[in-house]
PDB file of C-alpha atoms in Angstrom:
ATOM      1  CA  UNK F  44      81.111  24.572  71.136  1.00 73.00           C
ATOM      2  CA  UNK F  45      80.327  20.879  70.670  1.00 83.00           C
ATOM      3  CA  UNK F  46      76.601  20.159  70.758  1.00 87.00           C
ATOM      4  CA  UNK F  47      75.286  17.544  73.221  1.00 88.00           C
ATOM      5  CA  UNK F  48      74.300  15.202  70.372  1.00 90.00           C
ATOM      6  CA  UNK F  49      77.758  15.458  68.746  1.00 89.00           C
ATOM      7  CA  UNK F  50      79.455  14.915  72.095  1.00 88.00           C
ATOM      8  CA  UNK F  51      77.324  11.833  72.728  1.00 89.00           C
ATOM      9  CA  UNK F  52      78.203  10.490  69.284  1.00 90.00           C
ATOM     10  CA  UNK F  53      81.934  11.077  69.804  1.00 90.00           C
ATOM     11  CA  UNK F  54      81.840   9.386  73.209  1.00 87.00           C
ATOM     12  CA  UNK F  55      80.240   6.278  71.691  1.00 87.00           C
ATOM     13  CA  UNK F  56      82.514   6.393  68.640  1.00 87.00           C
ATOM     14  CA  UNK F  57      85.703   6.505  70.737  1.00 88.00           C
ATOM     15  CA  UNK F  58      84.482   3.848  73.140  1.00 86.00           C
ATOM     16  CA  UNK F  59      83.646   1.460  70.295  1.00 86.00           C
ATOM     17  CA  UNK F  60      86.793   2.113  68.274  1.00 81.00           C
ATOM     18  CA  UNK F  61      89.388   2.304  71.050  1.00 82.00           C
ATOM     19  CA  UNK F  62      87.852   1.551  74.450  1.00 81.00           C
ATOM     20  CA  UNK F  63      88.393   5.153  75.563  1.00 83.00           C
ATOM     21  CA  UNK F  64      85.741   6.100  78.117  1.00 80.00           C
ATOM     22  CA  UNK F  65      85.404   9.869  77.730  1.00 79.00           C
ATOM     23  CA  UNK F  66      83.734  11.553  80.695  1.00 79.00           C
ATOM     24  CA  UNK F  67      81.118  14.257  80.245  1.00 77.00           C
ATOM     25  CA  UNK F  68      83.483  17.141  81.096  1.00 75.00           C
ATOM     26  CA  UNK F  69      86.049  16.751  78.304  1.00 76.00           C
ATOM     27  CA  UNK F  70      84.619  19.141  75.693  1.00 80.00           C
ATOM     28  CA  UNK F  71      87.756  21.264  75.888  1.00 81.00           C
ATOM     29  CA  UNK F  72      89.911  18.210  75.184  1.00 80.00           C
ATOM     30  CA  UNK F  73      87.855  17.264  72.150  1.00 82.00           C
ATOM     31  CA  UNK F  74      87.981  20.823  70.806  1.00 85.00           C
ATOM     32  CA  UNK F  75      91.751  21.166  71.256  1.00 85.00           C
ATOM     33  CA  UNK F  76      92.689  17.754  69.849  1.00 84.00           C
ATOM     34  CA  UNK F  77      90.115  17.454  67.070  1.00 89.00           C
ATOM     35  CA  UNK F  78      90.274  21.024  65.798  1.00 88.00           C
ATOM     36  CA  UNK F  79      93.501  20.387  63.837  1.00 89.00           C
ATOM     37  CA  UNK F  80      92.076  17.093  62.506  1.00 87.00           C
ATOM     38  CA  UNK F  81      88.985  18.930  61.260  1.00 89.00           C
ATOM     39  CA  UNK F  82      91.124  21.431  59.363  1.00 90.00           C
ATOM     40  CA  UNK F  83      93.263  18.626  57.945  1.00 88.00           C
ATOM     41  CA  UNK F  84      90.164  17.106  56.331  1.00 90.00           C
ATOM     42  CA  UNK F  85      88.729  20.399  55.105  1.00 90.00           C
ATOM     43  CA  UNK F  86      86.064  20.683  57.800  1.00 89.00           C
ATOM     44  CA  UNK F  87      85.050  24.045  59.246  1.00 88.00           C
ATOM     45  CA  UNK F  88      85.174  22.679  62.790  1.00 89.00           C
ATOM     46  CA  UNK F  89      84.566  19.699  65.055  1.00 89.00           C
ATOM     47  CA  UNK F  90      80.834  19.711  64.277  1.00 90.00           C
ATOM     48  CA  UNK F  91      81.500  19.228  60.568  1.00 90.00           C
ATOM     49  CA  UNK F  92      84.129  16.584  61.317  1.00 90.00           C
ATOM     50  CA  UNK F  93      81.558  14.755  63.433  1.00 90.00           C
ATOM     51  CA  UNK F  94      79.136  14.762  60.504  1.00 90.00           C
ATOM     52  CA  UNK F  95      81.851  13.204  58.365  1.00 90.00           C
ATOM     53  CA  UNK F  96      82.288  10.471  60.945  1.00 89.00           C
ATOM     54  CA  UNK F  97      78.533   9.943  61.201  1.00 88.00           C
ATOM     55  CA  UNK F  98      78.343   9.366  57.431  1.00 84.00           C
ATOM     56  CA  UNK F  99      81.331   7.027  57.633  1.00 75.00           C
ATOM     57  CA  UNK F 100      82.667   9.165  54.824  1.00 67.00           C
ATOM     58  CA  UNK F 101      86.355   8.772  55.662  1.00 77.00           C
ATOM     59  CA  UNK F 102      88.130   5.915  57.398  1.00 86.00           C
ATOM     60  CA  UNK F 103      91.284   8.036  57.301  1.00 87.00           C
ATOM     61  CA  UNK F 104      89.523  10.740  59.324  1.00 88.00           C
ATOM     62  CA  UNK F 105      88.220   8.130  61.761  1.00 87.00           C
ATOM     63  CA  UNK F 106      91.745   6.801  62.349  1.00 85.00           C
ATOM     64  CA  UNK F 107      93.140  10.306  62.843  1.00 86.00           C
ATOM     65  CA  UNK F 108      90.433  11.080  65.414  1.00 87.00           C
ATOM     66  CA  UNK F 109      91.260   7.917  67.361  1.00 85.00           C
ATOM     67  CA  UNK F 110      94.984   8.694  67.096  1.00 81.00           C
ATOM     68  CA  UNK F 111      94.477  12.230  68.412  1.00 81.00           C
ATOM     69  CA  UNK F 112      92.386  11.146  71.381  1.00 81.00           C
ATOM     70  CA  UNK F 113      94.396   8.094  72.454  1.00 76.00           C
ATOM     71  CA  UNK F 114      97.952   9.394  72.086  1.00 65.00           C
ATOM     72  CA  UNK F 115      99.375   9.799  75.579  1.00 69.00           C
ATOM     73  CA  UNK F 116     102.630  11.031  76.991  1.00 71.00           C
ATOM     74  CA  UNK F 117     105.482   8.634  77.599  1.00 85.00           C
ATOM     75  CA  UNK F 118     109.028   8.954  78.891  1.00 92.00           C
ATOM     76  CA  UNK F 119     112.068   6.784  79.502  1.00 95.00           C
ATOM     77  CA  UNK F 120     112.033   4.688  82.699  1.00 94.00           C
ATOM     78  CA  UNK F 121     108.699   6.191  83.704  1.00 90.00           C
ATOM     79  CA  UNK F 122     107.838   5.423  87.356  1.00 89.00           C
ATOM     80  CA  UNK F 123     111.157   3.740  88.194  1.00 91.00           C
ATOM     81  CA  UNK F 124     109.745   0.920  90.327  1.00 93.00           C
ATOM     82  CA  UNK F 125     108.544  -1.348  87.463  1.00 95.00           C
ATOM     83  CA  UNK F 126     111.963  -1.166  85.811  1.00 96.00           C
ATOM     84  CA  UNK F 127     113.724  -1.976  89.075  1.00 95.00           C
ATOM     85  CA  UNK F 128     111.369  -4.937  89.498  1.00 96.00           C
ATOM     86  CA  UNK F 129     112.081  -5.976  85.915  1.00 97.00           C
ATOM     87  CA  UNK F 130     115.721  -6.718  86.706  1.00 96.00           C
ATOM     88  CA  UNK F 131     115.361  -7.744  90.362  1.00 95.00           C
ATOM     89  CA  UNK F 132     112.184  -9.824  90.233  1.00 95.00           C
ATOM     90  CA  UNK F 133     110.767 -10.557  86.788  1.00 96.00           C
ATOM     91  CA  UNK F 134     113.842 -11.504  84.756  1.00 96.00           C
ATOM     92  CA  UNK F 135     115.430 -13.815  87.372  1.00 95.00           C
ATOM     93  CA  UNK F 136     112.108 -15.606  87.926  1.00 95.00           C
ATOM     94  CA  UNK F 137     111.287 -16.063  84.261  1.00 95.00           C
ATOM     95  CA  UNK F 138     114.813 -17.058  83.212  1.00 95.00           C
ATOM     96  CA  UNK F 139     115.029 -19.677  85.953  1.00 93.00           C
ATOM     97  CA  UNK F 140     111.913 -21.366  84.593  1.00 91.00           C
ATOM     98  CA  UNK F 141     112.696 -21.314  80.842  1.00 91.00           C
ATOM     99  CA  UNK F 142     114.900 -23.627  78.763  1.00 92.00           C
ATOM    100  CA  UNK F 143     118.014 -21.784  77.610  1.00 92.00           C
ATOM    101  CA  UNK F 144     116.983 -22.131  73.949  1.00 92.00           C
ATOM    102  CA  UNK F 145     113.566 -20.530  74.526  1.00 93.00           C
ATOM    103  CA  UNK F 146     113.394 -16.750  74.002  1.00 95.00           C
ATOM    104  CA  UNK F 147     111.903 -14.585  76.716  1.00 97.00           C
ATOM    105  CA  UNK F 148     108.970 -12.740  75.160  1.00 98.00           C
ATOM    106  CA  UNK F 149     107.873  -9.312  76.383  1.00 98.00           C
ATOM    107  CA  UNK F 150     104.840  -7.349  75.218  1.00 98.00           C
ATOM    108  CA  UNK F 151     104.566  -3.599  75.719  1.00 98.00           C
ATOM    109  CA  UNK F 152     100.890  -2.889  75.080  1.00 95.00           C
ATOM    110  CA  UNK F 153      99.967   0.714  74.270  1.00 90.00           C
ATOM    111  CA  UNK F 154     103.672   1.484  73.877  1.00 93.00           C
ATOM    112  CA  UNK F 155     103.091   5.046  72.647  1.00 92.00           C
ATOM    113  CA  UNK F 156     106.258   6.680  71.258  1.00 93.00           C
ATOM    114  CA  UNK F 157     108.535   3.804  72.249  1.00 96.00           C
ATOM    115  CA  UNK F 158     110.315   4.930  75.392  1.00 96.00           C
ATOM    116  CA  UNK F 159     109.072   1.979  77.461  1.00 97.00           C
ATOM    117  CA  UNK F 160     110.220  -0.873  75.169  1.00 98.00           C
ATOM    118  CA  UNK F 161     113.528   0.878  74.487  1.00 98.00           C
ATOM    119  CA  UNK F 162     114.039   1.272  78.248  1.00 97.00           C
ATOM    120  CA  UNK F 163     113.544  -2.479  78.669  1.00 98.00           C
ATOM    121  CA  UNK F 164     115.940  -3.227  75.806  1.00 98.00           C
ATOM    122  CA  UNK F 165     118.600  -1.058  77.441  1.00 98.00           C
ATOM    123  CA  UNK F 166     118.119  -2.833  80.780  1.00 97.00           C
ATOM    124  CA  UNK F 167     118.495  -6.231  79.115  1.00 97.00           C
ATOM    125  CA  UNK F 168     121.722  -5.062  77.487  1.00 97.00           C
ATOM    126  CA  UNK F 169     122.991  -3.518  80.727  1.00 96.00           C
ATOM    127  CA  UNK F 170     122.572  -6.701  82.774  1.00 95.00           C
ATOM    128  CA  UNK F 171     124.524  -9.539  81.127  1.00 94.00           C
ATOM    129  CA  UNK F 172     125.024 -11.225  84.499  1.00 92.00           C
ATOM    130  CA  UNK F 173     121.244 -11.732  84.678  1.00 92.00           C
ATOM    131  CA  UNK F 174     120.410 -12.276  81.019  1.00 91.00           C
ATOM    132  CA  UNK F 175     123.442 -14.536  80.408  1.00 82.00           C
ATOM    133  CA  UNK F 176     123.259 -14.386  76.619  1.00 86.00           C
ATOM    134  CA  UNK F 177     119.602 -15.425  76.483  1.00 93.00           C
ATOM    135  CA  UNK F 178     117.401 -14.354  73.580  1.00 95.00           C
ATOM    136  CA  UNK F 179     114.703 -11.750  74.055  1.00 97.00           C
ATOM    137  CA  UNK F 180     111.801 -10.693  71.867  1.00 97.00           C
ATOM    138  CA  UNK F 181     110.082  -7.387  72.630  1.00 98.00           C
ATOM    139  CA  UNK F 182     106.783  -6.644  70.886  1.00 98.00           C
ATOM    140  CA  UNK F 183     105.551  -3.058  71.218  1.00 98.00           C
ATOM    141  CA  UNK F 184     102.034  -2.230  70.030  1.00 97.00           C
ATOM    142  CA  UNK F 185      99.877   0.864  69.803  1.00 94.00           C
ATOM    143  CA  UNK F 186      96.670   1.912  68.087  1.00 90.00           C
ATOM    144  CA  UNK F 187      98.157   5.041  66.500  1.00 89.00           C
ATOM    145  CA  UNK F 188      99.943   4.894  63.148  1.00 88.00           C
ATOM    146  CA  UNK F 189     101.559   8.274  63.717  1.00 88.00           C
ATOM    147  CA  UNK F 190     102.975   7.399  67.106  1.00 91.00           C
ATOM    148  CA  UNK F 191     104.270   4.042  65.821  1.00 94.00           C
ATOM    149  CA  UNK F 192     106.129   5.828  63.039  1.00 94.00           C
ATOM    150  CA  UNK F 193     107.860   7.990  65.631  1.00 94.00           C
ATOM    151  CA  UNK F 194     108.592   4.999  67.866  1.00 96.00           C
ATOM    152  CA  UNK F 195     110.103   2.968  65.031  1.00 97.00           C
ATOM    153  CA  UNK F 196     112.452   5.806  64.072  1.00 97.00           C
ATOM    154  CA  UNK F 197     113.577   6.103  67.698  1.00 97.00           C
ATOM    155  CA  UNK F 198     114.373   9.808  67.376  1.00 97.00           C
ATOM    156  CA  UNK F 199     113.754  11.993  70.430  1.00 96.00           C
ATOM    157  CA  UNK F 200     114.226  15.658  71.249  1.00 95.00           C
ATOM    158  CA  UNK F 201     116.653  16.967  73.833  1.00 95.00           C
ATOM    159  CA  UNK F 202     113.679  17.553  76.142  1.00 93.00           C
ATOM    160  CA  UNK F 203     112.496  13.948  75.753  1.00 94.00           C
ATOM    161  CA  UNK F 204     115.875  12.364  76.520  1.00 95.00           C
ATOM    162  CA  UNK F 205     116.292  14.556  79.582  1.00 91.00           C
ATOM    163  CA  UNK F 206     113.146  13.078  81.140  1.00 87.00           C
ATOM    164  CA  UNK F 207     114.058   9.907  83.034  1.00 89.00           C
ATOM    165  CA  UNK F 208     116.970   8.744  80.882  1.00 93.00           C
ATOM    166  CA  UNK F 209     120.275   8.359  82.778  1.00 94.00           C
ATOM    167  CA  UNK F 210     122.976  10.391  81.091  1.00 93.00           C
ATOM    168  CA  UNK F 211     125.331   7.422  80.742  1.00 95.00           C
ATOM    169  CA  UNK F 212     122.562   5.601  78.833  1.00 97.00           C
ATOM    170  CA  UNK F 213     122.278   8.599  76.511  1.00 97.00           C
ATOM    171  CA  UNK F 214     126.006   8.445  75.810  1.00 96.00           C
ATOM    172  CA  UNK F 215     126.004   4.670  75.365  1.00 97.00           C
ATOM    173  CA  UNK F 216     122.836   4.012  73.385  1.00 98.00           C
ATOM    174  CA  UNK F 217     122.060   7.202  71.427  1.00 98.00           C
ATOM    175  CA  UNK F 218     123.678   9.190  68.656  1.00 97.00           C
ATOM    176  CA  UNK F 219     123.164  12.859  67.788  1.00 96.00           C
ATOM    177  CA  UNK F 220     120.964  13.571  64.761  1.00 96.00           C
ATOM    178  CA  UNK F 221     120.843  17.325  64.223  1.00 95.00           C
ATOM    179  CA  UNK F 222     119.259  18.755  67.357  1.00 95.00           C
ATOM    180  CA  UNK F 223     117.771  15.362  68.301  1.00 96.00           C
ATOM    181  CA  UNK F 224     118.964  11.971  69.529  1.00 97.00           C
ATOM    182  CA  UNK F 225     118.401   8.566  67.904  1.00 98.00           C
ATOM    183  CA  UNK F 226     118.378   5.211  69.669  1.00 98.00           C
ATOM    184  CA  UNK F 227     121.197   2.953  68.500  1.00 98.00           C
ATOM    185  CA  UNK F 228     120.607   0.312  65.836  1.00 97.00           C
ATOM    186  CA  UNK F 229     121.349  -2.402  68.385  1.00 97.00           C
ATOM    187  CA  UNK F 230     118.601  -1.294  70.775  1.00 98.00           C
ATOM    188  CA  UNK F 231     116.100  -0.586  68.007  1.00 98.00           C
ATOM    189  CA  UNK F 232     116.688  -4.051  66.541  1.00 98.00           C
ATOM    190  CA  UNK F 233     115.523  -5.602  69.818  1.00 97.00           C
ATOM    191  CA  UNK F 234     112.015  -4.143  69.489  1.00 98.00           C
ATOM    192  CA  UNK F 235     109.316  -4.984  66.945  1.00 98.00           C
ATOM    193  CA  UNK F 236     106.564  -2.384  66.579  1.00 97.00           C
ATOM    194  CA  UNK F 237     103.098  -3.315  65.390  1.00 96.00           C
ATOM    195  CA  UNK F 238      99.738  -1.591  65.140  1.00 94.00           C
ATOM    196  CA  UNK F 239      97.183  -3.179  67.425  1.00 94.00           C
ATOM    197  CA  UNK F 240      93.908  -2.251  69.091  1.00 93.00           C
ATOM    198  CA  UNK F 241      93.618  -3.805  72.548  1.00 94.00           C
ATOM    199  CA  UNK F 242      89.923  -4.428  71.872  1.00 92.00           C
ATOM    200  CA  UNK F 243      90.688  -6.605  68.833  1.00 91.00           C
ATOM    201  CA  UNK F 244      91.466 -10.353  69.052  1.00 92.00           C
ATOM    202  CA  UNK F 245      95.029 -11.143  70.153  1.00 94.00           C
ATOM    203  CA  UNK F 246      95.689 -13.519  67.291  1.00 91.00           C
ATOM    204  CA  UNK F 247      99.094 -14.167  65.817  1.00 93.00           C
ATOM    205  CA  UNK F 248     101.174 -12.588  68.574  1.00 96.00           C
ATOM    206  CA  UNK F 249     102.023 -15.745  70.528  1.00 96.00           C
ATOM    207  CA  UNK F 250     102.543 -16.284  74.250  1.00 97.00           C
ATOM    208  CA  UNK F 251     104.341 -13.921  76.628  1.00 98.00           C
ATOM    209  CA  UNK F 252     106.446 -14.102  79.773  1.00 98.00           C
ATOM    210  CA  UNK F 253     106.096 -10.433  80.743  1.00 98.00           C
ATOM    211  CA  UNK F 254     103.381  -7.970  79.729  1.00 98.00           C
ATOM    212  CA  UNK F 255     103.619  -4.231  80.360  1.00 98.00           C
ATOM    213  CA  UNK F 256     100.193  -2.596  80.074  1.00 96.00           C
ATOM    214  CA  UNK F 257     100.677   0.603  82.014  1.00 94.00           C
ATOM    215  CA  UNK F 258      98.560   3.749  82.220  1.00 89.00           C
ATOM    216  CA  UNK F 259      96.082   2.738  79.545  1.00 90.00           C
ATOM    217  CA  UNK F 260      93.338   0.816  81.363  1.00 90.00           C
ATOM    218  CA  UNK F 261      92.570   3.934  83.413  1.00 88.00           C
ATOM    219  CA  UNK F 262      90.970   5.339  80.244  1.00 87.00           C
ATOM    220  CA  UNK F 263      88.671   2.311  79.762  1.00 90.00           C
ATOM    221  CA  UNK F 264      85.344   1.564  81.401  1.00 89.00           C
ATOM    222  CA  UNK F 265      85.163  -1.507  83.645  1.00 93.00           C
ATOM    223  CA  UNK F 266      83.650  -3.725  80.955  1.00 93.00           C
ATOM    224  CA  UNK F 267      86.544  -3.107  78.594  1.00 92.00           C
ATOM    225  CA  UNK F 268      89.111  -3.350  81.405  1.00 95.00           C
ATOM    226  CA  UNK F 269      87.837  -6.830  82.253  1.00 96.00           C
ATOM    227  CA  UNK F 270      87.768  -7.830  78.602  1.00 95.00           C
ATOM    228  CA  UNK F 271      91.375  -6.758  78.040  1.00 96.00           C
ATOM    229  CA  UNK F 272      92.676  -8.411  81.221  1.00 96.00           C
ATOM    230  CA  UNK F 273      90.925 -11.705  80.477  1.00 96.00           C
ATOM    231  CA  UNK F 274      92.313 -11.720  76.936  1.00 95.00           C
ATOM    232  CA  UNK F 275      95.804 -11.046  78.196  1.00 96.00           C
ATOM    233  CA  UNK F 276      95.576 -13.923  80.662  1.00 96.00           C
ATOM    234  CA  UNK F 277      95.023 -16.320  77.753  1.00 95.00           C
ATOM    235  CA  UNK F 278      98.304 -15.397  76.040  1.00 96.00           C
ATOM    236  CA  UNK F 279     100.501 -15.409  79.151  1.00 96.00           C
ATOM    237  CA  UNK F 280     102.428 -18.354  80.530  1.00 95.00           C
ATOM    238  CA  UNK F 281     101.284 -19.587  83.966  1.00 92.00           C
ATOM    239  CA  UNK F 282     104.389 -18.191  85.710  1.00 92.00           C
ATOM    240  CA  UNK F 283     104.461 -14.865  83.866  1.00 96.00           C
ATOM    241  CA  UNK F 284     104.122 -11.259  85.055  1.00 98.00           C
ATOM    242  CA  UNK F 285     101.645  -8.507  84.218  1.00 98.00           C
ATOM    243  CA  UNK F 286     102.740  -4.941  84.955  1.00 97.00           C
ATOM    244  CA  UNK F 287     100.076  -2.246  85.366  1.00 96.00           C
ATOM    245  CA  UNK F 288     100.293   1.470  86.114  1.00 91.00           C
ATOM    246  CA  UNK F 289     100.430   2.858  89.632  1.00 87.00           C
ATOM    247  CA  UNK F 290      96.730   3.771  89.608  1.00 87.00           C
ATOM    248  CA  UNK F 291      95.597   0.476  88.056  1.00 92.00           C
ATOM    249  CA  UNK F 292      94.647  -2.892  89.522  1.00 93.00           C
ATOM    250  CA  UNK F 293      92.902  -6.144  88.682  1.00 95.00           C
ATOM    251  CA  UNK F 294      90.886  -6.133  91.903  1.00 92.00           C
ATOM    252  CA  UNK F 295      87.160  -6.254  91.207  1.00 94.00           C
ATOM    253  CA  UNK F 296      87.733  -6.673  87.470  1.00 95.00           C
ATOM    254  CA  UNK F 297      88.953 -10.243  86.931  1.00 95.00           C
ATOM    255  CA  UNK F 298      89.907 -13.386  88.807  1.00 94.00           C
ATOM    256  CA  UNK F 299      92.508 -14.316  86.206  1.00 96.00           C
ATOM    257  CA  UNK F 300      95.257 -12.406  88.045  1.00 96.00           C
ATOM    258  CA  UNK F 301      96.326 -11.864  91.625  1.00 94.00           C
ATOM    259  CA  UNK F 302      98.709  -9.207  93.057  1.00 93.00           C
ATOM    260  CA  UNK F 303     102.369 -10.132  93.344  1.00 93.00           C
ATOM    261  CA  UNK F 304     104.492  -9.178  96.350  1.00 88.00           C
ATOM    262  CA  UNK F 305     105.903  -6.282  94.291  1.00 87.00           C
ATOM    263  CA  UNK F 306     103.754  -3.208  93.735  1.00 84.00           C
ATOM    264  CA  UNK F 307     102.140  -2.939  90.270  1.00 90.00           C
ATOM    265  CA  UNK F 308     102.989  -6.585  89.459  1.00 96.00           C
ATOM    266  CA  UNK F 309     100.345  -9.268  88.998  1.00 96.00           C
ATOM    267  CA  UNK F 310     100.564 -13.024  88.385  1.00 95.00           C
ATOM    268  CA  UNK F 311      98.166 -15.383  86.621  1.00 93.00           C
ATOM    269  CA  UNK F 312      95.724 -16.967  89.021  1.00 86.00           C
ATOM    270  CA  UNK F 313      97.200 -20.452  88.534  1.00 69.00           C
ATOM    271  CA  UNK F 314     100.601 -19.238  89.755  1.00 51.00           C
ATOM    272  CA  UNK F 315      99.121 -17.366  92.688  1.00 45.00           C
ATOM    273  CA  UNK F 316      97.090 -20.403  93.726  1.00 42.00           C
ATOM    274  CA  UNK F 317     100.104 -22.707  93.507  1.00 39.00           C
ATOM    275  CA  UNK F 318     102.186 -20.331  95.607  1.00 43.00           C
ATOM    276  CA  UNK F 319      99.473 -20.097  98.249  1.00 40.00           C
ATOM    277  CA  UNK F 320      99.123 -23.913  98.333  1.00 31.00           C
ATOM    278  CA  UNK F 321     102.883 -24.311  98.715  1.00 35.00           C
ATOM    279  CA  UNK F 322     102.875 -22.068 101.745  1.00 36.00           C
TER     280      UNK F 322
END
């Protein structure tokens, strides 16, 4: 059983390192996820692992703890609406406002094991009438080294490819590797994976036309939600799109974005203001 003082330390540690706001009733989650990490580092249990973290005795252990607590489930074409809006709303709008020589840049923040950016790459490939030979750059970031290794390989189990992936996409963009399936070289080449903490400065990643940041802000407290949203606004073009999860919103957190007409889509405040003025 995790002591109150250890639990308080772990809450503060995770909030500082990753933004994760752990509620007071998640002892079972800490025990189940950190138990294997404790054994990996020769600790008798979570209490001993916590002492290691308190002493700052192992950065490797600290990273593994953050990885274990922030790794979340992902699947192909999760919550279909954002992907439908990607081809029907976002791409036509962005492409109409960009010079043909300028690449369309997409950022998948907290991309987990890669299903989201690969889903977008498949949609781009599937819709030549919309994309018309334009160049795309997809950056996919996550805080976890382990999950990024999996995402970069692009290898998924039979169970994983059965969840949300249309069967004709499986036949067209995957090849069999033993009992698993690997994303084709063409699709994998469209995505660049990079380790990144959303609480760190967004330096060196450039400007974006579309940002997917889904189902991650729900784990942050309001202070960190506002911080992340305001930082994202600074690296997005005025006519760009931000995509959040179904349970997430910018309302009450920032004035940098306003809701779009499509659910889960948000536009920079300058675009929203211009649209309102035009009406």
